PDB file of C-alpha atoms in Angstrom:
ATOM      1  CA  MET A   1     242.865  33.102 110.582  1.00  0.00           C
ATOM      2  CA  HIS A   2     245.169  30.088 110.160  1.00  0.00           C
ATOM      3  CA  SER A   3     243.886  28.110 107.027  1.00  0.00           C
ATOM      4  CA  GLN A   4     241.962  30.955 105.489  1.00  0.00           C
ATOM      5  CA  GLY A   5     244.823  33.523 105.042  1.00  0.00           C
ATOM      6  CA  ILE A   6     244.485  37.091 105.382  1.00  0.00           C
ATOM      7  CA  TYR A   7     242.900  39.286 102.571  1.00  0.00           C
ATOM      8  CA  ILE A   8     241.828  42.726 102.360  1.00  0.00           C
ATOM      9  CA  LYS A   9     239.221  43.965 100.083  1.00  0.00           C
ATOM     10  CA  ILE A  10     238.199  47.725  99.484  1.00  0.00           C
ATOM     11  CA  LYS A  11     234.647  48.674  98.394  1.00  0.00           C
ATOM     12  CA  PRO A  12     233.958  52.400  98.163  1.00  0.00           C
ATOM     13  CA  TYR A  13     231.054  53.824  99.992  1.00  0.00           C
ATOM     14  CA  LYS A  14     228.864  56.558  98.665  1.00  0.00           C
ATOM     15  CA  ARG A  15     230.254  59.828  99.122  1.00  0.00           C
ATOM     16  CA  GLY A  16     228.329  62.236 101.283  1.00  0.00           C
ATOM     17  CA  THR A  17     228.683  65.717 102.823  1.00  0.00           C
ATOM     18  CA  GLY A  18     229.958  64.637 106.073  1.00  0.00           C
ATOM     19  CA  GLN A  19     226.999  66.600 107.633  1.00  0.00           C
ATOM     20  CA  GLY A  20     224.281  64.316 107.807  1.00  0.00           C
ATOM     21  CA  GLY A  21     224.700  62.590 104.585  1.00  0.00           C
ATOM     22  CA  GLU A  22     226.507  59.104 104.221  1.00  0.00           C
ATOM     23  CA  PRO A  23     230.087  59.267 105.183  1.00  0.00           C
ATOM     24  CA  VAL A  24     232.862  58.654 102.672  1.00  0.00           C
ATOM     25  CA  GLY A  25     234.447  55.362 103.407  1.00  0.00           C
ATOM     26  CA  ASP A  26     235.606  51.628 102.587  1.00  0.00           C
ATOM     27  CA  THR A  27     234.828  48.394 103.685  1.00  0.00           C
ATOM     28  CA  ILE A  28     237.762  46.196 104.571  1.00  0.00           C
ATOM     29  CA  LEU A  29     237.502  42.634 104.986  1.00  0.00           C
ATOM     30  CA  PHE A  30     240.234  41.012 106.995  1.00  0.00           C
ATOM     31  CA  GLY A  31     239.837  37.245 107.564  1.00  0.00           C
ATOM     32  CA  LYS A  32     236.113  36.899 108.715  1.00  0.00           C
ATOM     33  CA  TYR A  33     236.047  40.558 109.963  1.00  0.00           C
ATOM     34  CA  GLU A  34     234.394  43.347 107.973  1.00  0.00           C
ATOM     35  CA  LEU A  35     235.525  46.674 109.296  1.00  0.00           C
ATOM     36  CA  ILE A  36     234.087  50.002 107.902  1.00  0.00           C
ATOM     37  CA  ARG A  37     236.673  52.849 107.924  1.00  0.00           C
ATOM     38  CA  THR A  38     234.825  56.178 107.700  1.00  0.00           C
ATOM     39  CA  LEU A  39     236.524  59.361 106.417  1.00  0.00           C
ATOM     40  CA  GLY A  40     235.575  62.781 107.768  1.00  0.00           C
ATOM     41  CA  ARG A  41     236.935  65.751 105.890  1.00  0.00           C
ATOM     42  CA  GLY A  42     239.600  63.795 104.243  1.00  0.00           C
ATOM     43  CA  ARG A  43     240.902  62.193 107.507  1.00  0.00           C
ATOM     44  CA  CYS A  44     240.411  58.608 108.984  1.00  0.00           C
ATOM     45  CA  SER A  45     238.259  59.040 111.994  1.00  0.00           C
ATOM     46  CA  THR A  46     236.616  55.893 113.287  1.00  0.00           C
ATOM     47  CA  VAL A  47     236.895  52.218 112.603  1.00  0.00           C
ATOM     48  CA  TYR A  48     233.635  50.407 113.364  1.00  0.00           C
ATOM     49  CA  LEU A  49     233.129  46.358 113.408  1.00  0.00           C
ATOM     50  CA  ALA A  50     230.226  45.695 111.064  1.00  0.00           C
ATOM     51  CA  LYS A  51     229.541  41.885 111.377  1.00  0.00           C
ATOM     52  CA  HIS A  52     230.778  38.499 112.227  1.00  0.00           C
ATOM     53  CA  LEU A  53     233.195  38.539 115.014  1.00  0.00           C
ATOM     54  CA  GLU A  54     234.250  41.006 117.555  1.00  0.00           C
ATOM     55  CA  LEU A  55     237.731  42.458 116.983  1.00  0.00           C
ATOM     56  CA  ASP A  56     238.845  41.421 120.421  1.00  0.00           C
ATOM     57  CA  GLU A  57     238.039  37.861 119.520  1.00  0.00           C
ATOM     58  CA  TYR A  58     240.335  38.231 116.672  1.00  0.00           C
ATOM     59  CA  ARG A  59     243.115  39.373 118.951  1.00  0.00           C
ATOM     60  CA  GLN A  60     242.313  36.401 121.377  1.00  0.00           C
ATOM     61  CA  MET A  61     243.048  34.052 118.655  1.00  0.00           C
ATOM     62  CA  ARG A  62     246.392  35.810 117.954  1.00  0.00           C
ATOM     63  CA  ARG A  63     247.613  36.202 121.560  1.00  0.00           C
ATOM     64  CA  GLY A  64     244.980  34.784 123.843  1.00  0.00           C
ATOM     65  CA  THR A  65     245.195  32.470 126.842  1.00  0.00           C
ATOM     66  CA  LEU A  66     243.139  29.381 127.475  1.00  0.00           C
ATOM     67  CA  ASN A  67     242.725  27.938 130.977  1.00  0.00           C
ATOM     68  CA  PHE A  68     240.510  24.828 131.571  1.00  0.00           C
ATOM     69  CA  GLY A  69     240.225  22.060 133.989  1.00  0.00           C
ATOM     70  CA  ILE A  70     240.049  18.283 133.433  1.00  0.00           C
ATOM     71  CA  PRO A  71     239.940  15.431 135.804  1.00  0.00           C
ATOM     72  CA  PHE A  72     243.427  13.264 135.748  1.00  0.00           C
ATOM     73  CA  ASN A  73     242.202  10.098 134.083  1.00  0.00           C
ATOM     74  CA  LEU A  74     240.045  11.922 131.524  1.00  0.00           C
ATOM     75  CA  GLY A  75     243.015  14.182 130.884  1.00  0.00           C
ATOM     76  CA  ALA A  76     245.171  11.217 129.974  1.00  0.00           C
ATOM     77  CA  TYR A  77     242.466   9.997 127.658  1.00  0.00           C
ATOM     78  CA  LEU A  78     241.491  13.219 125.927  1.00  0.00           C
ATOM     79  CA  LEU A  79     244.393  15.656 125.884  1.00  0.00           C
ATOM     80  CA  PRO A  80     246.802  13.780 123.653  1.00  0.00           C
ATOM     81  CA  ARG A  81     243.927  13.689 121.159  1.00  0.00           C
ATOM     82  CA  ILE A  82     243.279  17.385 121.008  1.00  0.00           C
ATOM     83  CA  LEU A  83     246.163  19.440 122.216  1.00  0.00           C
ATOM     84  CA  PRO A  84     248.662  18.724 119.453  1.00  0.00           C
ATOM     85  CA  TYR A  85     246.146  19.736 116.830  1.00  0.00           C
ATOM     86  CA  TYR A  86     244.920  22.789 118.657  1.00  0.00           C
ATOM     87  CA  CYS A  87     248.376  24.119 119.327  1.00  0.00           C
ATOM     88  CA  GLN A  88     249.369  23.490 115.696  1.00  0.00           C
ATOM     89  CA  ILE A  89     246.627  25.560 114.341  1.00  0.00           C
ATOM     90  CA  TYR A  90     246.865  28.354 117.155  1.00  0.00           C
ATOM     91  CA  PRO A  91     250.508  28.165 118.084  1.00  0.00           C
ATOM     92  CA  GLU A  92     250.321  31.763 119.706  1.00  0.00           C
ATOM     93  CA  ILE A  93     247.715  30.949 122.263  1.00  0.00           C
ATOM     94  CA  THR A  94     248.917  30.093 125.576  1.00  0.00           C
ATOM     95  CA  VAL A  95     247.289  26.898 127.090  1.00  0.00           C
ATOM     96  CA  HIS A  96     247.004  26.183 130.661  1.00  0.00           C
ATOM     97  CA  PHE A  97     245.042  23.188 132.225  1.00  0.00           C
ATOM     98  CA  LYS A  98     244.462  22.172 135.694  1.00  0.00           C
ATOM     99  CA  GLU A  99     244.084  18.446 136.665  1.00  0.00           C
ATOM    100  CA  ASN A 100     241.901  17.628 139.829  1.00  0.00           C
ATOM    101  CA  ASN A 101     238.689  15.977 140.739  1.00  0.00           C
ATOM    102  CA  SER A 102     235.434  17.325 139.268  1.00  0.00           C
ATOM    103  CA  THR A 103     234.411  18.947 142.729  1.00  0.00           C
ATOM    104  CA  GLU A 104     237.466  21.041 142.966  1.00  0.00           C
ATOM    105  CA  LEU A 105     237.533  22.003 139.321  1.00  0.00           C
ATOM    106  CA  ASP A 106     233.892  23.376 139.560  1.00  0.00           C
ATOM    107  CA  LYS A 107     234.985  25.483 142.540  1.00  0.00           C
ATOM    108  CA  LEU A 108     237.954  26.835 140.504  1.00  0.00           C
ATOM    109  CA  MET A 109     235.777  27.572 137.483  1.00  0.00           C
ATOM    110  CA  LEU A 110     232.988  29.288 139.472  1.00  0.00           C
ATOM    111  CA  SER A 111     235.556  31.494 141.175  1.00  0.00           C
ATOM    112  CA  GLY A 112     236.862  32.605 137.555  1.00  0.00           C
ATOM    113  CA  LYS A 113     240.157  30.761 137.797  1.00  0.00           C
ATOM    114  CA  LEU A 114     239.252  28.562 134.941  1.00  0.00           C
ATOM    115  CA  ASP A 115     237.243  29.282 131.606  1.00  0.00           C
ATOM    116  CA  PHE A 116     235.561  25.825 131.515  1.00  0.00           C
ATOM    117  CA  SER A 117     236.113  22.407 132.528  1.00  0.00           C
ATOM    118  CA  ILE A 118     235.823  18.865 130.751  1.00  0.00           C
ATOM    119  CA  MET A 119     234.068  16.405 132.991  1.00  0.00           C
ATOM    120  CA  HIS A 120     231.690  13.505 133.306  1.00  0.00           C
ATOM    121  CA  TYR A 121     228.196  14.506 133.953  1.00  0.00           C
ATOM    122  CA  GLU A 122     226.431  13.360 137.101  1.00  0.00           C
ATOM    123  CA  THR A 123     224.800  15.702 139.492  1.00  0.00           C
ATOM    124  CA  PRO A 124     224.312  19.129 137.680  1.00  0.00           C
ATOM    125  CA  ASP A 125     225.235  22.537 139.272  1.00  0.00           C
ATOM    126  CA  PRO A 126     222.638  25.209 138.488  1.00  0.00           C
ATOM    127  CA  ALA A 127     225.221  27.714 138.118  1.00  0.00           C
ATOM    128  CA  ILE A 128     226.877  25.775 135.353  1.00  0.00           C
ATOM    129  CA  GLN A 129     226.048  25.488 131.610  1.00  0.00           C
ATOM    130  CA  TYR A 130     226.651  21.977 130.239  1.00  0.00           C
ATOM    131  CA  GLU A 131     227.330  20.997 126.666  1.00  0.00           C
ATOM    132  CA  ALA A 132     227.248  17.341 125.657  1.00  0.00           C
ATOM    133  CA  LEU A 133     230.173  15.587 124.034  1.00  0.00           C
ATOM    134  CA  ALA A 134     229.486  11.985 123.917  1.00  0.00           C
ATOM    135  CA  ASP A 135     228.227   9.047 125.901  1.00  0.00           C
ATOM    136  CA  ASP A 136     230.673   6.672 127.578  1.00  0.00           C
ATOM    137  CA  PRO A 137     229.253   3.146 128.149  1.00  0.00           C
ATOM    138  CA  PHE A 138     230.255   1.061 131.134  1.00  0.00           C
ATOM    139  CA  TYR A 139     231.367  -2.576 130.742  1.00  0.00           C
ATOM    140  CA  LEU A 140     231.695  -5.485 133.243  1.00  0.00           C
ATOM    141  CA  VAL A 141     235.326  -6.359 133.749  1.00  0.00           C
ATOM    142  CA  MET A 142     236.111  -9.643 135.128  1.00  0.00           C
ATOM    143  CA  PRO A 143     239.015 -12.298 135.232  1.00  0.00           C
ATOM    144  CA  ALA A 144     239.323 -14.514 132.214  1.00  0.00           C
ATOM    145  CA  SER A 145     238.765 -17.289 134.586  1.00  0.00           C
ATOM    146  CA  PHE A 146     235.444 -16.191 135.723  1.00  0.00           C
ATOM    147  CA  ALA A 147     234.538 -15.890 132.074  1.00  0.00           C
ATOM    148  CA  GLN A 148     235.199 -19.382 131.423  1.00  0.00           C
ATOM    149  CA  LYS A 149     233.158 -20.431 134.582  1.00  0.00           C
ATOM    150  CA  TYR A 150     230.021 -18.387 133.266  1.00  0.00           C
ATOM    151  CA  GLN A 151     230.569 -19.181 129.592  1.00  0.00           C
ATOM    152  CA  PHE A 152     229.417 -15.762 128.417  1.00  0.00           C
ATOM    153  CA  PRO A 153     229.955 -15.272 124.617  1.00  0.00           C
ATOM    154  CA  ASP A 154     232.883 -12.912 123.722  1.00  0.00           C
ATOM    155  CA  TYR A 155     231.780  -9.242 123.256  1.00  0.00           C
ATOM    156  CA  ARG A 156     228.080 -10.116 123.818  1.00  0.00           C
ATOM    157  CA  GLU A 157     225.958  -7.562 125.725  1.00  0.00           C
ATOM    158  CA  LEU A 158     225.097  -9.039 129.059  1.00  0.00           C
ATOM    159  CA  SER A 159     221.468  -9.177 129.988  1.00  0.00           C
ATOM    160  CA  ILE A 160     220.182  -8.310 133.306  1.00  0.00           C
ATOM    161  CA  TYR A 161     219.854 -12.048 134.070  1.00  0.00           C
ATOM    162  CA  ASP A 162     223.491 -12.548 133.057  1.00  0.00           C
ATOM    163  CA  LEU A 163     224.572 -10.030 135.532  1.00  0.00           C
ATOM    164  CA  LYS A 164     222.445 -11.150 138.473  1.00  0.00           C
ATOM    165  CA  SER A 165     224.123 -14.509 138.256  1.00  0.00           C
ATOM    166  CA  LEU A 166     227.278 -12.701 139.530  1.00  0.00           C
ATOM    167  CA  SER A 167     225.754 -11.656 142.563  1.00  0.00           C
ATOM    168  CA  GLU A 168     227.840 -13.961 144.848  1.00  0.00           C
ATOM    169  CA  GLU A 169     231.138 -13.076 143.086  1.00  0.00           C
ATOM    170  CA  PRO A 170     233.764 -10.821 144.938  1.00  0.00           C
ATOM    171  CA  PHE A 171     233.546  -7.182 143.690  1.00  0.00           C
ATOM    172  CA  LEU A 172     236.291  -4.584 143.342  1.00  0.00           C
ATOM    173  CA  MET A 173     234.721  -1.110 144.045  1.00  0.00           C
ATOM    174  CA  ILE A 174     235.824   2.370 143.429  1.00  0.00           C
ATOM    175  CA  ALA A 175     235.783   4.613 146.509  1.00  0.00           C
ATOM    176  CA  SER A 176     232.656   6.252 147.490  1.00  0.00           C
ATOM    177  CA  ARG A 177     231.883  10.071 146.417  1.00  0.00           C
ATOM    178  CA  GLN A 178     233.608   9.514 143.088  1.00  0.00           C
ATOM    179  CA  LYS A 179     231.471   9.887 140.065  1.00  0.00           C
ATOM    180  CA  LEU A 180     232.699   6.398 138.912  1.00  0.00           C
ATOM    181  CA  ARG A 181     231.347   4.863 141.912  1.00  0.00           C
ATOM    182  CA  GLN A 182     228.065   6.669 141.561  1.00  0.00           C
ATOM    183  CA  VAL A 183     227.491   4.900 138.330  1.00  0.00           C
ATOM    184  CA  ILE A 184     228.555   1.560 139.664  1.00  0.00           C
ATOM    185  CA  ASP A 185     226.048   1.813 142.459  1.00  0.00           C
ATOM    186  CA  ALA A 186     223.281   2.743 140.299  1.00  0.00           C
ATOM    187  CA  ILE A 187     224.066  -0.382 138.217  1.00  0.00           C
ATOM    188  CA  LEU A 188     223.971  -2.639 141.246  1.00  0.00           C
ATOM    189  CA  SER A 189     220.983  -1.067 142.669  1.00  0.00           C
ATOM    190  CA  GLN A 190     218.961  -1.863 139.559  1.00  0.00           C
ATOM    191  CA  LEU A 191     220.184  -5.344 139.617  1.00  0.00           C
ATOM    192  CA  HIS A 192     219.271  -5.819 143.267  1.00  0.00           C
ATOM    193  CA  ILE A 193     222.710  -6.954 144.083  1.00  0.00           C
ATOM    194  CA  HIS A 194     224.314  -6.116 147.383  1.00  0.00           C
ATOM    195  CA  PRO A 195     227.956  -6.780 146.428  1.00  0.00           C
ATOM    196  CA  ASN A 196     230.426  -8.787 148.341  1.00  0.00           C
ATOM    197  CA  VAL A 197     233.015  -6.185 148.387  1.00  0.00           C
ATOM    198  CA  ARG A 198     236.612  -7.532 148.484  1.00  0.00           C
ATOM    199  CA  PHE A 199     238.597  -4.397 147.999  1.00  0.00           C
ATOM    200  CA  THR A 200     237.821  -0.661 147.615  1.00  0.00           C
ATOM    201  CA  THR A 201     240.364   1.591 145.721  1.00  0.00           C
ATOM    202  CA  LYS A 202     240.305   5.208 144.564  1.00  0.00           C
ATOM    203  CA  ASN A 203     242.194   4.265 141.381  1.00  0.00           C
ATOM    204  CA  MET A 204     240.160   2.582 138.561  1.00  0.00           C
ATOM    205  CA  GLU A 205     243.392   1.117 137.139  1.00  0.00           C
ATOM    206  CA  THR A 206     244.011  -0.521 140.229  1.00  0.00           C
ATOM    207  CA  ALA A 207     240.728  -2.142 140.177  1.00  0.00           C
ATOM    208  CA  LYS A 208     241.318  -3.288 136.658  1.00  0.00           C
ATOM    209  CA  ARG A 209     244.537  -4.846 137.500  1.00  0.00           C
ATOM    210  CA  LEU A 210     243.300  -6.502 140.513  1.00  0.00           C
ATOM    211  CA  ALA A 211     240.504  -8.060 138.353  1.00  0.00           C
ATOM    212  CA  ALA A 212     243.219  -9.237 135.928  1.00  0.00           C
ATOM    213  CA  ALA A 213     244.881 -10.917 138.715  1.00  0.00           C
ATOM    214  CA  GLY A 214     241.634 -12.895 139.538  1.00  0.00           C
ATOM    215  CA  MET A 215     240.580 -10.812 142.477  1.00  0.00           C
ATOM    216  CA  GLY A 216     237.086  -9.956 141.544  1.00  0.00           C
ATOM    217  CA  ILE A 217     234.615  -8.194 139.038  1.00  0.00           C
ATOM    218  CA  THR A 218     234.569  -4.346 138.516  1.00  0.00           C
ATOM    219  CA  PHE A 219     232.774  -2.063 136.320  1.00  0.00           C
ATOM    220  CA  LEU A 220     234.555   0.572 134.127  1.00  0.00           C
ATOM    221  CA  PRO A 221     233.729   3.073 131.244  1.00  0.00           C
ATOM    222  CA  LEU A 222     234.910   1.982 127.746  1.00  0.00           C
ATOM    223  CA  SER A 223     237.237   5.101 127.485  1.00  0.00           C
ATOM    224  CA  TYR A 224     239.388   3.773 130.323  1.00  0.00           C
ATOM    225  CA  LEU A 225     239.460   0.043 129.367  1.00  0.00           C
ATOM    226  CA  THR A 226     242.795   0.460 127.636  1.00  0.00           C
ATOM    227  CA  LEU A 227     244.023   3.794 128.872  1.00  0.00           C
ATOM    228  CA  PHE A 228     246.992   2.743 130.726  1.00  0.00           C
ATOM    229  CA  SER A 229     247.195  -0.898 130.049  1.00  0.00           C
ATOM    230  CA  GLY A 230     245.688  -3.684 127.822  1.00  0.00           C
ATOM    231  CA  ILE A 231     243.184  -6.162 128.840  1.00  0.00           C
ATOM    232  CA  ASP A 232     245.378  -9.316 129.096  1.00  0.00           C
ATOM    233  CA  ASN A 233     243.766 -11.867 131.640  1.00  0.00           C
ATOM    234  CA  LEU A 234     240.419  -9.998 131.429  1.00  0.00           C
ATOM    235  CA  ALA A 235     236.992 -10.483 129.727  1.00  0.00           C
ATOM    236  CA  CYS A 236     235.142  -7.238 129.107  1.00  0.00           C
ATOM    237  CA  TYR A 237     231.439  -7.054 128.368  1.00  0.00           C
ATOM    238  CA  PRO A 238     228.959  -4.285 127.415  1.00  0.00           C
ATOM    239  CA  LEU A 239     225.958  -4.165 129.610  1.00  0.00           C
ATOM    240  CA  ASP A 240     222.173  -4.485 128.813  1.00  0.00           C
ATOM    241  CA  GLN A 241     221.059  -1.128 127.437  1.00  0.00           C
ATOM    242  CA  ASN A 242     217.988  -0.960 129.679  1.00  0.00           C
ATOM    243  CA  LEU A 243     220.298  -0.457 132.491  1.00  0.00           C
ATOM    244  CA  GLN A 244     221.485   2.889 130.972  1.00  0.00           C
ATOM    245  CA  ALA A 245     224.950   2.121 132.365  1.00  0.00           C
ATOM    246  CA  SER A 246     226.994   5.200 130.986  1.00  0.00           C
ATOM    247  CA  TRP A 247     228.019   8.393 131.817  1.00  0.00           C
ATOM    248  CA  LYS A 248     228.120  11.539 129.668  1.00  0.00           C
ATOM    249  CA  LEU A 249     231.239  13.487 128.842  1.00  0.00           C
ATOM    250  CA  VAL A 250     230.451  17.069 128.944  1.00  0.00           C
ATOM    251  CA  ILE A 251     232.019  20.642 128.931  1.00  0.00           C
ATOM    252  CA  GLY A 252     230.920  22.826 131.770  1.00  0.00           C
ATOM    253  CA  TYR A 253     231.233  26.561 132.076  1.00  0.00           C
ATOM    254  CA  PRO A 254     229.747  29.314 134.193  1.00  0.00           C
ATOM    255  CA  LYS A 255     226.250  30.544 133.171  1.00  0.00           C
ATOM    256  CA  ASN A 256     226.890  34.231 133.901  1.00  0.00           C
ATOM    257  CA  ARG A 257     230.374  34.422 132.135  1.00  0.00           C
ATOM    258  CA  PRO A 258     230.625  34.247 128.323  1.00  0.00           C
ATOM    259  CA  LEU A 259     233.317  31.983 126.743  1.00  0.00           C
ATOM    260  CA  SER A 260     236.364  33.432 125.182  1.00  0.00           C
ATOM    261  CA  ARG A 261     236.926  33.021 121.612  1.00  0.00           C
ATOM    262  CA  CYS A 262     239.709  30.712 122.303  1.00  0.00           C
ATOM    263  CA  SER A 263     237.448  28.505 124.550  1.00  0.00           C
ATOM    264  CA  LYS A 264     234.752  28.497 121.841  1.00  0.00           C
ATOM    265  CA  GLU A 265     237.304  27.238 119.279  1.00  0.00           C
ATOM    266  CA  PHE A 266     238.688  24.540 121.702  1.00  0.00           C
ATOM    267  CA  ILE A 267     235.511  23.297 122.370  1.00  0.00           C
ATOM    268  CA  ARG A 268     234.407  23.243 118.681  1.00  0.00           C
ATOM    269  CA  ILE A 269     237.651  21.197 117.667  1.00  0.00           C
ATOM    270  CA  LEU A 270     236.959  18.900 120.682  1.00  0.00           C
ATOM    271  CA  LYS A 271     233.472  18.179 119.605  1.00  0.00           C
ATOM    272  CA  GLU A 272     234.654  17.572 116.159  1.00  0.00           C
ATOM    273  CA  LYS A 273     237.298  15.087 117.219  1.00  0.00           C
ATOM    274  CA  MET A 274     234.875  13.240 119.436  1.00  0.00           C
ATOM    275  CA  GLN A 275     232.250  13.015 116.567  1.00  0.00           C
ATOM    276  CA  THR A 276     234.698  11.621 114.148  1.00  0.00           C
ATOM    277  CA  GLY A 277     236.658   9.462 116.446  1.00  0.00           C
ATOM    278  CA  GLN A 278     239.755  11.047 115.066  1.00  0.00           C
ATOM    279  CA  GLU A 279     243.019  10.826 117.266  1.00  0.00           C
TER     280      GLU A 279
END
């Protein structure tokens, strides 16, 4: 295995008769694998995998294929962080990823065309097992001119009272049925705000740039604030924690289908990167 190297150690087994006694044999350690080679009547007869990983898992890490799905914007955020590192460690693994919305990716995954998907958790599917990666808090994003009007302190968490004071301002909304919109609707519902919607868009970057142009207020997750552009002419504020205004970044895979070793290792590295904040 990559950094561990490959080593072989021979440990003789107790000699037996071959007929009811313990077989003659050696234990061969190969990386993380312990193989028992038994000898019958002077010839190598059978190879058994004794512990740790299955032999086919080792083969997967040598010549395996990884297929996973990820939404467009999330892919732009995460894949440059993880793929160069993964491919450097496992250069012989073939990696394929499919970009689409979460609904379509769930269909592909459950039909066996994807090993797993990386997604934002919203409405759980009973056929999918989820593993949490991180929380992604939402921010209020407004034109810098609006910030001057309301005099909110820079980078301060906005209280529910602060947010309610914005109820008459124009809002820039993400299109319905998108997970981003579901979170925004939940925030506004808790605030009892019926937004004055100026524009609706399917693209969060469009909403952000319209806000920078002074056209209204929107809500965006922290991971997307600087994904495609900076925050010039914008004021961005974290929200009152009582609103629980965040979504969870998760890995999803079918409950009835075990993950390959390639997938497990990718997920392990992704979790490690997310926890340490490394890029």
